[in-house]
Tab-separated table of C-alpha atoms in Angstrom:
chain	number	residue	atom	x	y	z
H	154	THR	CA	-102.961	41.870	4.416
H	155	VAL	CA	-104.033	41.706	0.806
H	156	THR	CA	-101.775	43.381	-1.777
H	157	ILE	CA	-101.859	43.389	-5.553
H	158	THR	CA	-98.937	44.455	-7.692
H	159	ARG	CA	-99.531	45.768	-11.178
H	160	ASP	CA	-97.155	47.608	-13.512
H	161	GLY	CA	-94.676	48.027	-10.705
H	162	VAL	CA	-97.249	49.510	-8.333
H	163	VAL	CA	-98.337	47.694	-5.155
H	164	TYR	CA	-101.985	48.055	-4.135
H	165	ASP	CA	-102.656	47.278	-0.477
H	166	TYR	CA	-106.273	46.319	0.162
H	167	GLY	CA	-105.936	46.009	3.890
H	168	THR	CA	-106.305	43.085	6.221
H	169	LEU	CA	-108.910	40.400	6.196
H	170	ASP	CA	-110.787	42.297	8.824
H	171	ASP	CA	-111.235	44.936	6.111
H	172	GLN	CA	-109.047	47.633	7.613
H	173	PRO	CA	-107.801	49.625	4.601
H	174	GLN	CA	-104.058	50.306	4.234
H	175	PRO	CA	-102.499	53.187	2.281
H	176	THR	CA	-101.300	52.429	-1.271
H	177	VAL	CA	-97.488	52.236	-1.560
H	178	SER	CA	-95.810	53.363	-4.780
H	179	ILE	CA	-92.354	54.489	-5.924
H	180	THR	CA	-90.884	56.405	-8.855
H	181	THR	CA	-87.169	56.821	-9.621
H	182	ASN	CA	-84.847	59.252	-11.296
H	183	ALA	CA	-81.232	58.175	-11.961
H	184	TYR	CA	-78.515	60.818	-12.440
H	185	ASP	CA	-74.819	61.653	-12.197
H	186	PRO	CA	-74.277	63.075	-8.698
H	187	THR	CA	-71.324	65.189	-9.871
H	188	ASP	CA	-73.308	67.383	-12.237
H	189	GLY	CA	-76.913	66.230	-11.991
H	190	ASP	CA	-77.327	65.094	-15.593
H	191	ASN	CA	-77.978	61.587	-16.857
H	192	SER	CA	-74.602	61.050	-18.538
H	193	ILE	CA	-71.692	59.310	-16.862
H	194	MET	CA	-68.130	58.548	-17.866
H	195	ALA	CA	-66.985	55.040	-18.670
H	196	GLY	CA	-65.235	53.842	-15.566
H	197	ASP	CA	-65.890	53.152	-11.938
H	198	VAL	CA	-68.238	56.066	-11.411
H	199	ARG	CA	-70.703	57.055	-8.733
H	200	ILE	CA	-74.356	57.139	-9.709
H	201	ALA	CA	-77.410	58.247	-7.747
H	202	ASP	CA	-81.062	57.266	-7.914
H	203	LYS	CA	-83.697	59.470	-6.324
H	204	VAL	CA	-86.562	57.249	-5.184
H	205	THR	CA	-89.821	59.063	-4.436
H	206	TYR	CA	-92.318	57.053	-2.381
H	207	THR	CA	-95.907	57.359	-1.199
H	208	GLY	CA	-98.031	55.412	1.256
H	209	LEU	CA	-95.374	54.293	3.718
H	210	THR	CA	-96.005	53.875	7.417
H	211	ALA	CA	-94.242	56.433	9.526
H	212	GLY	CA	-91.718	54.830	11.857
H	213	GLU	CA	-91.432	51.687	9.715
H	214	THR	CA	-88.024	50.672	8.373
H	215	TYR	CA	-87.697	49.928	4.675
H	216	ARG	CA	-84.990	48.731	2.317
H	217	LEU	CA	-84.400	50.035	-1.201
H	218	THR	CA	-82.492	47.682	-3.513
H	219	ALA	CA	-81.118	49.051	-6.777
H	220	SER	CA	-79.966	46.910	-9.686
H	221	ILE	CA	-78.612	47.952	-13.062
H	222	VAL	CA	-79.350	46.453	-16.456
H	223	ASP	CA	-78.124	47.048	-19.989
H	224	THR	CA	-80.975	48.936	-21.592
H	225	GLU	CA	-80.478	47.322	-24.978
H	226	THR	CA	-80.196	43.718	-23.827
H	227	ASP	CA	-82.112	43.880	-20.544
H	228	GLU	CA	-79.258	41.865	-19.056
H	229	PRO	CA	-77.941	42.804	-15.612
H	230	VAL	CA	-74.600	44.579	-15.379
H	231	THR	CA	-72.241	42.231	-13.584
H	232	VAL	CA	-68.847	42.194	-11.925
H	233	ASP	CA	-67.197	38.800	-11.647
H	234	ASP	CA	-70.446	37.327	-12.954
H	235	LYS	CA	-72.411	38.842	-10.072
H	236	PRO	CA	-75.121	41.462	-10.672
H	237	VAL	CA	-74.261	44.987	-9.595
H	238	THR	CA	-76.646	46.001	-6.800
H	239	ALA	CA	-76.900	48.560	-4.035
H	240	THR	CA	-79.089	48.677	-0.911
H	241	HIS	CA	-80.245	51.516	1.257
H	242	GLU	CA	-82.258	51.216	4.498
H	243	PHE	CA	-84.226	54.055	5.998
H	244	THR	CA	-87.009	54.692	8.495
H	245	ALA	CA	-89.933	56.575	7.034
H	246	GLN	CA	-90.640	59.809	8.868
H	247	THR	CA	-93.780	60.448	6.874
H	248	ALA	CA	-95.932	58.477	4.486
H	249	ASP	CA	-94.602	60.341	1.473
H	250	GLY	CA	-91.035	61.381	0.755
H	251	TYR	CA	-87.868	60.402	-1.085
H	252	GLU	CA	-84.511	58.733	-0.531
H	253	ILE	CA	-81.244	58.837	-2.462
H	254	VAL	CA	-79.566	55.572	-3.308
H	255	GLU	CA	-75.924	55.939	-4.374
H	256	THR	CA	-73.574	53.292	-5.655
H	257	THR	CA	-70.460	52.817	-7.747
H	258	LEU	CA	-71.162	51.613	-11.243
H	259	PRO	CA	-68.339	49.719	-12.982
H	260	ALA	CA	-69.047	51.244	-16.366
H	261	THR	CA	-65.561	50.821	-17.757
H	262	GLY	CA	-66.663	48.496	-20.518
H	263	LEU	CA	-69.995	50.181	-21.119
H	264	GLY	CA	-68.814	53.174	-23.114
H	265	GLY	CA	-71.414	54.226	-25.651
H	266	ARG	CA	-74.189	52.190	-24.025
H	267	THR	CA	-77.199	53.062	-21.873
H	268	VAL	CA	-78.092	51.476	-18.535
H	269	THR	CA	-81.324	51.494	-16.560
H	270	VAL	CA	-81.562	51.551	-12.768
H	271	PHE	CA	-84.245	49.258	-11.295
H	272	GLU	CA	-85.512	49.692	-7.732
H	273	GLU	CA	-87.346	47.457	-5.254
H	274	LEU	CA	-88.848	48.563	-1.913
H	275	HIS	CA	-89.089	45.997	0.884
H	276	ARG	CA	-90.383	46.253	4.427
H	277	VAL	CA	-87.523	45.185	6.631
H	278	SER	CA	-89.611	43.675	9.398
H	279	ASP	CA	-90.966	40.848	7.272
H	280	GLY	CA	-89.212	41.283	3.915
H	281	THR	CA	-92.432	42.079	2.111
H	282	LEU	CA	-92.011	43.637	-1.335
H	283	MET	CA	-93.920	46.874	-1.022
H	284	ALA	CA	-93.252	48.367	-4.467
H	285	GLU	CA	-90.879	48.216	-7.440
H	286	HIS	CA	-89.968	50.235	-10.504
H	287	LYS	CA	-88.488	48.204	-13.345
H	288	ASP	CA	-89.110	49.796	-16.721
H	289	LYS	CA	-85.961	49.611	-18.838
H	290	ASP	CA	-87.394	52.074	-21.321
H	291	ASP	CA	-88.166	54.717	-18.719
H	292	VAL	CA	-85.819	57.559	-19.613
H	293	ASP	CA	-85.915	58.846	-16.038
H	294	GLN	CA	-84.314	55.606	-14.908
H	295	GLN	CA	-81.655	55.621	-17.625
H	296	LEU	CA	-78.020	56.699	-17.618
H	297	ARG	CA	-76.004	57.158	-20.779
H	298	VAL	CA	-72.377	56.003	-20.507
H	299	ILE	CA	-70.166	58.357	-22.487
H	300	ALA	CA	-67.583	56.409	-24.440
H	301	PRO	CA	-63.979	57.536	-24.092
H	302	GLN	CA	-62.534	58.544	-27.431
H	303	ILE	CA	-58.965	58.642	-28.665
H	304	GLY	CA	-57.352	59.859	-31.848
H	305	THR	CA	-53.675	59.580	-32.686
H	306	THR	CA	-51.079	61.377	-34.775
H	307	ALA	CA	-47.789	59.583	-35.409
H	308	THR	CA	-44.627	61.506	-36.302
H	309	ASP	CA	-40.881	61.003	-36.485
H	310	GLY	CA	-39.410	61.373	-33.018
H	311	THR	CA	-36.369	63.244	-34.351
H	312	ASP	CA	-37.834	66.155	-36.293
H	313	GLY	CA	-41.595	65.738	-36.020
H	314	ASP	CA	-42.275	65.068	-39.695
H	315	LYS	CA	-44.030	62.088	-41.259
H	316	THR	CA	-40.901	60.212	-42.314
H	317	VAL	CA	-38.550	58.224	-40.099
H	318	ILE	CA	-34.954	57.375	-40.971
H	319	ALA	CA	-34.270	53.644	-40.981
H	320	ASP	CA	-31.608	53.449	-38.293
H	321	GLU	CA	-31.048	51.140	-35.350
H	322	LYS	CA	-32.802	53.487	-32.948
H	323	ALA	CA	-35.652	54.850	-35.009
H	324	THR	CA	-38.241	56.705	-32.953
H	325	ILE	CA	-41.922	57.290	-33.617
H	326	VAL	CA	-43.933	59.515	-31.295
H	327	ASP	CA	-47.676	58.893	-31.282
H	328	THR	CA	-49.612	61.797	-29.812
H	329	VAL	CA	-52.886	60.444	-28.435
H	330	GLU	CA	-55.721	62.887	-27.891
H	331	TYR	CA	-58.387	61.606	-25.512
H	332	ARG	CA	-61.898	62.685	-24.546
H	333	ASN	CA	-64.456	61.724	-21.929
H	334	LEU	CA	-62.110	60.195	-19.384
H	335	VAL	CA	-62.768	60.180	-15.665
H	336	PRO	CA	-60.428	62.634	-13.909
H	337	GLY	CA	-58.345	61.099	-11.164
H	338	VAL	CA	-58.648	57.586	-12.569
H	339	GLU	CA	-55.577	55.761	-13.881
H	340	TYR	CA	-55.574	54.684	-17.511
H	341	ALA	CA	-53.115	52.801	-19.680
H	342	LEU	CA	-52.287	53.507	-23.314
H	343	THR	CA	-50.814	50.599	-25.250
H	344	GLY	CA	-49.488	51.138	-28.745
H	345	THR	CA	-48.362	48.736	-31.448
H	346	LEU	CA	-46.840	49.350	-34.866
H	347	HIS	CA	-48.262	47.740	-37.973
H	348	VAL	CA	-46.947	47.467	-41.528
H	349	LYS	CA	-49.352	48.571	-44.236
H	350	HIS	CA	-49.425	46.485	-47.415
H	351	VAL	CA	-51.177	47.444	-50.646
H	352	ASP	CA	-51.380	44.852	-53.423
H	353	GLU	CA	-51.567	45.487	-57.153
H	354	GLU	CA	-55.340	45.714	-56.998
H	355	GLY	CA	-55.244	48.288	-54.228
H	356	ASN	CA	-56.307	45.958	-51.455
H	357	VAL	CA	-54.946	47.044	-48.086
H	358	THR	CA	-53.774	44.584	-45.454
H	359	GLU	CA	-51.720	44.925	-42.302
H	360	GLU	CA	-49.380	42.917	-40.141
H	361	ALA	CA	-47.747	43.634	-36.814
H	362	LEU	CA	-44.199	44.958	-36.967
H	363	LEU	CA	-41.906	42.508	-35.180
H	364	ASP	CA	-38.524	43.016	-33.557
H	365	GLY	CA	-35.442	40.848	-34.030
H	366	ASN	CA	-36.851	38.252	-31.643
H	367	GLY	CA	-40.132	37.989	-33.478
H	368	GLU	CA	-42.016	39.988	-30.839
H	369	PRO	CA	-44.410	42.845	-31.658
H	370	ILE	CA	-43.118	46.387	-31.269
H	371	ILE	CA	-45.070	47.681	-28.257
H	372	ALA	CA	-45.028	50.912	-26.273
H	373	GLU	CA	-47.093	51.567	-23.158
H	374	ILE	CA	-47.655	54.370	-20.689
H	375	THR	CA	-49.961	54.892	-17.722
H	376	PHE	CA	-51.418	58.239	-16.740
H	377	THR	CA	-54.061	59.837	-14.555
H	378	PRO	CA	-55.879	62.686	-16.291
H	379	ASP	CA	-56.715	65.890	-14.479
H	380	SER	CA	-59.571	66.605	-16.846
H	381	PRO	CA	-61.774	64.538	-19.164
H	382	ASP	CA	-59.999	65.783	-22.288
H	383	GLY	CA	-56.288	66.024	-23.044
H	384	SER	CA	-53.391	64.334	-24.799
H	385	MET	CA	-50.473	62.030	-24.060
H	386	GLU	CA	-47.435	60.852	-26.028
H	387	VAL	CA	-46.556	57.222	-26.642
H	388	ARG	CA	-42.973	56.727	-27.859
H	389	PHE	CA	-41.795	53.756	-29.936
H	390	THR	CA	-38.066	53.024	-30.291
H	391	PHE	CA	-37.075	50.202	-32.618
H	392	ASP	CA	-34.556	48.953	-35.191
H	393	ALA	CA	-35.722	50.043	-38.638
H	394	THR	CA	-32.569	49.203	-40.586
H	395	THR	CA	-34.116	46.163	-42.279
H	396	LEU	CA	-37.289	47.938	-43.396
H	397	PRO	CA	-37.423	48.732	-47.117
H	398	ASP	CA	-37.491	52.316	-48.238
H	399	GLY	CA	-41.073	53.569	-48.455
H	400	THR	CA	-42.526	51.171	-45.887
H	401	GLU	CA	-45.625	52.643	-44.224
H	402	LEU	CA	-45.920	52.085	-40.483
H	403	VAL	CA	-49.228	52.708	-38.724
H	404	ALA	CA	-49.529	53.191	-34.958
H	405	PHE	CA	-52.482	51.471	-33.274
H	406	GLU	CA	-53.517	52.558	-29.764
H	407	THR	CA	-55.676	50.984	-27.072
H	408	LEU	CA	-56.937	52.811	-23.970
H	409	SER	CA	-57.746	50.649	-20.966
H	410	HIS	CA	-58.773	50.984	-17.348
H	411	ASP	CA	-58.194	48.182	-14.859
H	412	GLY	CA	-57.311	45.912	-17.740
H	413	VAL	CA	-60.564	46.601	-19.575
H	414	GLU	CA	-60.390	48.232	-22.988
H	415	VAL	CA	-62.409	51.438	-23.064
H	416	ALA	CA	-61.287	52.925	-26.376
H	417	ALA	CA	-59.150	52.057	-29.373
H	418	HIS	CA	-57.841	53.693	-32.519
H	419	ALA	CA	-56.702	51.163	-35.086
H	420	ASP	CA	-57.224	52.254	-38.689
H	421	ILE	CA	-54.602	50.981	-41.130
H	422	SER	CA	-55.681	53.613	-43.663
H	423	ASP	CA	-55.524	56.579	-41.279
H	424	GLU	CA	-52.880	58.978	-42.578
H	425	GLY	CA	-52.637	60.615	-39.176
H	426	GLN	CA	-51.454	57.348	-37.660
H	427	THR	CA	-49.019	56.671	-40.494
H	428	VAL	CA	-45.281	57.312	-40.799
H	429	MET	CA	-43.182	56.385	-43.829
H	430	VAL	CA	-39.752	54.792	-43.531
H	431	GLU	CA	-36.892	56.418	-45.423
H	432	ASN	CA	-34.198	53.860	-46.086
H	433	PRO	CA	-32.215	55.028	-49.119
H	434	LYS	CA	-28.957	53.184	-49.480
H	435	PRO	CA	-25.836	55.088	-48.381
H	436	ALA	CA	-23.866	56.360	-51.355
H	437	ILE	CA	-20.366	57.737	-51.871
H	438	GLY	CA	-18.540	59.486	-54.708
H	439	THR	CA	-14.867	60.423	-54.749
H	440	THR	CA	-12.547	62.999	-56.314
H	441	ALA	CA	-8.808	62.315	-56.149
H	442	THR	CA	-6.277	65.149	-56.442
H	443	ASP	CA	-2.608	65.831	-55.824
H	444	GLY	CA	-2.148	66.585	-52.149
H	445	THR	CA	0.419	69.300	-52.893
H	446	ASP	CA	-1.397	71.648	-55.244
H	447	GLY	CA	-4.820	70.068	-55.746
H	448	ASP	CA	-4.458	69.302	-59.436
H	449	LYS	CA	-4.829	65.956	-61.191
H	450	THR	CA	-1.115	65.149	-61.480
H	451	VAL	CA	1.191	63.926	-58.751
H	452	ILE	CA	4.977	64.259	-58.870
H	453	ALA	CA	6.815	60.947	-58.759
H	454	ASP	CA	8.830	61.503	-55.610
H	455	MET	CA	9.388	59.420	-52.503
H	456	GLU	CA	6.588	61.109	-50.535
H	457	ALA	CA	3.823	61.578	-53.056
H	458	ILE	CA	0.428	62.550	-51.624
H	459	ILE	CA	-3.024	61.926	-53.070
H	460	VAL	CA	-6.076	63.361	-51.304
H	461	ASP	CA	-9.360	61.613	-52.082
H	462	THR	CA	-12.370	63.756	-51.195
H	463	VAL	CA	-15.286	61.418	-50.525
H	464	GLU	CA	-18.790	62.847	-50.741
H	465	TYR	CA	-21.402	60.785	-48.901
H	466	ALA	CA	-25.195	60.732	-48.745
H	467	ASN	CA	-27.919	58.995	-46.734
H	468	LEU	CA	-25.804	58.384	-43.653
H	469	ILE	CA	-27.140	58.448	-40.109
H	470	PRO	CA	-26.035	61.553	-38.197
H	471	GLY	CA	-24.225	60.702	-34.984
H	472	GLU	CA	-23.226	57.210	-36.102
H	473	GLU	CA	-19.564	56.238	-36.616
H	474	TYR	CA	-18.370	55.244	-40.097
H	475	THR	CA	-15.037	54.113	-41.545
H	476	LEU	CA	-13.707	54.840	-45.036
H	477	THR	CA	-11.001	52.546	-46.405
H	478	GLY	CA	-9.228	53.550	-49.607
H	479	ALA	CA	-6.814	51.765	-51.936
H	480	LEU	CA	-4.872	52.903	-55.013
H	481	TYR	CA	-5.037	50.996	-58.281
H	482	VAL	CA	-2.960	51.212	-61.450
H	483	LYS	CA	-4.971	51.597	-64.628
H	484	HIS	CA	-3.752	49.673	-67.680
H	485	VAL	CA	-5.006	50.104	-71.225
H	486	ASP	CA	-3.828	47.629	-73.876
H	487	ASP	CA	-3.448	48.219	-77.597
H	488	ASP	CA	-7.074	47.269	-78.167
H	489	GLY	CA	-8.309	49.760	-75.592
H	490	ASN	CA	-9.163	47.155	-72.993
H	491	VAL	CA	-8.910	48.523	-69.454
H	492	THR	CA	-7.617	46.460	-66.560
H	493	GLU	CA	-6.514	47.268	-63.054
H	494	GLU	CA	-4.072	46.085	-60.444
H	495	ALA	CA	-3.463	47.174	-56.883
H	496	LEU	CA	-0.595	49.592	-56.360
H	497	LEU	CA	1.926	47.936	-54.048
H	498	ASP	CA	4.570	49.475	-51.828
H	499	ALA	CA	8.200	48.330	-51.584
H	500	ASP	CA	7.182	45.508	-49.240
H	501	GLY	CA	4.543	44.214	-51.625
H	502	ASN	CA	1.609	45.532	-49.603
H	503	PRO	CA	-1.284	47.457	-51.166
H	504	VAL	CA	-1.080	51.212	-50.788
H	505	SER	CA	-4.083	52.081	-48.630
H	506	ALA	CA	-5.518	54.749	-46.327
H	507	LYS	CA	-8.285	54.816	-43.756
H	508	THR	CA	-10.277	57.393	-41.821
H	509	THR	CA	-13.057	57.160	-39.244
H	510	PHE	CA	-15.681	59.888	-38.910
H	511	THR	CA	-19.071	60.680	-37.370
H	512	PRO	CA	-21.267	62.802	-39.645
H	513	GLU	CA	-23.391	65.590	-38.262
H	514	ASN	CA	-25.690	65.471	-41.267
H	515	ALA	CA	-26.889	62.748	-43.613
H	516	SER	CA	-24.830	64.250	-46.456
H	517	GLY	CA	-21.355	65.720	-46.461
H	518	SER	CA	-17.738	64.984	-47.353
H	519	VAL	CA	-14.555	63.676	-45.750
H	520	GLU	CA	-10.943	63.388	-46.960
H	521	VAL	CA	-8.856	60.231	-47.224
H	522	THR	CA	-5.109	60.892	-47.642
H	523	PHE	CA	-2.648	58.497	-49.309
H	524	THR	CA	1.100	58.996	-48.764
H	525	PHE	CA	3.395	56.701	-50.745
H	526	ASP	CA	6.666	56.354	-52.672
H	527	ALA	CA	5.977	57.159	-56.315
H	528	SER	CA	9.586	57.504	-57.433
H	529	ALA	CA	9.590	54.143	-59.217
H	530	ILE	CA	6.244	54.616	-60.953
H	531	ALA	CA	6.474	55.256	-64.666
H	532	ASP	CA	5.714	58.687	-66.028
H	533	GLY	CA	2.099	58.970	-67.194
H	534	THR	CA	0.830	56.141	-64.985
H	535	GLU	CA	-2.812	56.634	-64.031
H	536	LEU	CA	-3.655	55.892	-60.399
H	537	VAL	CA	-7.295	55.429	-59.403
H	538	ALA	CA	-8.551	55.707	-55.801
H	539	PHE	CA	-11.127	53.112	-54.732
H	540	GLU	CA	-13.160	53.727	-51.555
H	541	THR	CA	-15.235	51.435	-49.317
H	542	LEU	CA	-17.581	52.710	-46.585
H	543	PHE	CA	-18.159	50.604	-43.465
H	544	HIS	CA	-20.751	50.862	-40.677
H	545	ASN	CA	-20.538	48.524	-37.706
H	546	GLY	CA	-18.038	46.440	-39.607
H	547	GLU	CA	-20.311	45.927	-42.612
H	548	VAL	CA	-19.776	47.309	-46.104
H	549	ILE	CA	-22.583	49.749	-46.910
H	550	ALA	CA	-21.211	51.621	-49.939
H	551	VAL	CA	-18.410	51.244	-52.501
H	552	HIS	CA	-16.986	53.529	-55.168
H	553	ALA	CA	-14.584	51.576	-57.367
H	554	ASP	CA	-14.596	52.566	-61.045
H	555	ILE	CA	-11.261	52.219	-62.806
H	556	THR	CA	-12.504	54.475	-65.625
H	557	ASP	CA	-13.775	57.265	-63.361
H	558	LYS	CA	-11.796	60.405	-64.168
H	559	GLY	CA	-12.803	61.930	-60.860
H	560	GLN	CA	-11.009	59.135	-59.017
H	561	THR	CA	-7.933	59.308	-61.246
H	562	VAL	CA	-4.576	61.049	-60.793
H	563	THR	CA	-1.671	60.852	-63.282
H	564	VAL	CA	1.940	60.343	-62.173
H	565	GLU	CA	4.384	62.864	-63.624
H	566	HIS	CA	8.188	62.766	-63.604
H	567	PRO	CA	9.729	66.245	-63.484
H	568	GLU	CA	11.952	67.155	-66.478
H	569	GLU	CA	15.710	67.500	-65.705
H	570	PRO	CA	17.127	70.951	-66.643
H	571	GLU	CA	19.311	70.959	-69.813
H	572	ILE	CA	23.033	71.862	-69.435
H	573	PRO	CA	24.143	74.094	-72.383
H	574	ASP	CA	27.130	72.802	-74.491
H	575	THR	CA	30.488	74.760	-74.511
H	576	PRO	CA	30.902	76.409	-77.944
H	577	GLU	CA	33.962	75.296	-79.969
H	578	GLN	CA	36.715	77.920	-80.694
H	579	PRO	CA	37.398	78.379	-84.443
H	580	GLU	CA	40.859	77.376	-85.604
H	581	PRO	CA	42.932	80.301	-87.151
H	582	GLU	CA	44.069	79.782	-90.721
H	583	HIS	CA	47.704	80.593	-89.817
H	584	PRO	CA	48.222	79.818	-86.192
H	585	THR	CA	51.135	81.518	-84.446
H	586	PRO	CA	53.457	78.959	-82.943
H	587	GLU	CA	53.908	79.378	-79.247
H	588	PRO	CA	57.429	79.069	-77.811
H	589	ASP	CA	58.016	76.323	-75.396
H	590	LYS	CA	57.436	77.456	-71.868
H	591	PRO	CA	59.895	76.058	-69.414
H	592	GLN	CA	58.316	74.663	-66.292
H	593	GLY	CA	57.971	77.162	-63.523
H	594	THR	CA	58.333	80.232	-65.779
H	595	THR	CA	54.810	81.483	-65.315
H	596	TYR	CA	52.598	82.470	-62.357
H	597	GLY	CA	50.264	79.660	-61.501
H	598	LYS	CA	46.998	81.747	-61.343
H	599	THR	CA	47.795	84.457	-63.983
H	600	GLY	CA	49.757	82.539	-66.609
H	601	VAL	CA	52.107	85.574	-67.128
H	602	SER	CA	55.715	84.673	-68.193
H	603	THR	CA	58.484	85.454	-65.639
H	604	MET	CA	61.379	85.681	-68.115
H	605	PRO	CA	60.998	89.352	-69.076
H	606	ILE	CA	60.790	90.296	-65.431
H	607	VAL	CA	63.985	88.451	-64.539
H	608	ALA	CA	65.820	89.968	-67.512
H	609	GLY	CA	64.760	93.465	-66.485
H	610	ILE	CA	66.004	92.953	-62.970
H	611	VAL	CA	69.371	91.735	-64.255
H	612	LEU	CA	69.725	94.758	-66.537
H	613	LEU	CA	68.906	97.149	-63.714
H	614	ILE	CA	71.492	95.568	-61.466
H	615	ALA	CA	74.093	95.732	-64.214
H	616	ALA	CA	73.351	99.370	-64.936
H	617	ALA	CA	73.627	100.293	-61.305
H	618	GLY	CA	76.954	98.509	-61.038
H	619	GLY	CA	78.371	100.285	-64.090
H	620	THR	CA	77.413	103.657	-62.772
H	621	ALA	CA	79.099	103.012	-59.480
H	622	PHE	CA	82.267	101.806	-61.208
H	623	CYS	CA	82.550	104.941	-63.392
H	624	ALA	CA	82.036	107.224	-60.421
H	625	HIS	CA	84.785	105.442	-58.549
H	626	ARG	CA	87.217	105.831	-61.433
H	627	LEU	CA	86.564	109.532	-61.735
H	628	HIS	CA	87.111	110.046	-58.075
H	629	ARG	CA	90.456	108.311	-58.158
H	630	LYS	CA	91.554	110.343	-61.166
H	631	ASP	CA	90.840	113.602	-59.449
H	632	GLY	CA	92.971	112.548	-56.545
H	633	SER	CA	96.017	111.670	-58.624
H	634	ASP	CA	96.028	115.025	-60.361
H	635	GLY	CA	96.377	116.858	-57.119
H	636	ARG	CA	99.334	114.873	-55.910
H	637	ASP	CA	101.278	115.638	-59.083
H	638	GLU	CA	101.207	119.350	-58.473
């Protein structure tokens, strides 16, 4: 048999005994079997190639072999360094017809590229190449691999804004919108955080954000999309306490399938991927008042009370803090120089107070109450409340200003009530001498003399006795006169 191949077409000129054979030829049309077009997703996808043939011998068995090349480079698509191929055997029923060759194309790493399907036709009985179609520029043989696309928007995981509070468990949520994925195929999203730097000339650089162990901050999820387009959230949780206020963090994302990167979004200048760190230093301010009536003076008694209202700002809601207060005596010398010394109790220990609290908001206020013996403190002494704020055992804010009037309370001794003097009696110019009063001649409570009373009683008794005596004499006289008659 004499055959000549030219431009992918085999011309059979028959046998040497000059018996003509039909001309065998093939044409191909590659497509996506799911929708019939010539676009496929980047992944392990099924592709189909319709091979139309002419000039075959009915009843003869043939083999179609498909191979795939990168249209741009003309290099074969490989897996594990082996070309991707597919074979299909069939027995021709007629001289002309078509066959469908299907295979799985590992197009995961081919997003955005175009591939061409080549075909060869062999006779199985002797392996003779009957025809081939290998034109990389033939659009009917080409498939366009749609590149997966992702875009990200990073926000604070607490309130969804573009600033994140610098606490030990700061959270950034990166919402990743994807397109052109293969439904039912598992993908992985891997995110990293990067610090954006801008120098004085406006040049932008970036470096990976590292944790306390020097490892990059990484977040990863796996998912299987139900449709080509959708969105997923990648959540970063990290310690941001050491990041300076105003630091810009940018979330980078990589989409992969079977360990092969298929899409990435890593733009250090993308505002959508950027979150700013808020790390203002905690601050406190205090106002000390008398615990009894709320004024700025405290009575110097044995249980004096000073209430120090501490206003705070830039704290982390839900975290525990401790306020420790101490009282100081303010001294001002003749030259106006101000000094301070700790107020001590009777045992020589500083007068102090402490309270522990958990704020619900970043700003607010809390009271620290001092109870102490102020009875020995001099009138007019100025006491100043100093406050120190602790978080996890570390000092994070201090308010200690000996000249701060808001922190100052003055000790006051109450005035003792005056006792009025007894007025002196004027001396008479000619005083009347008082007779001596014998002891026991007056009533103890009234001071009235008993002598006139006694004299009156004696006179009454005497008068009564005289009257009785006279009556007796008259009676006797009347009796004598009768006997004489």
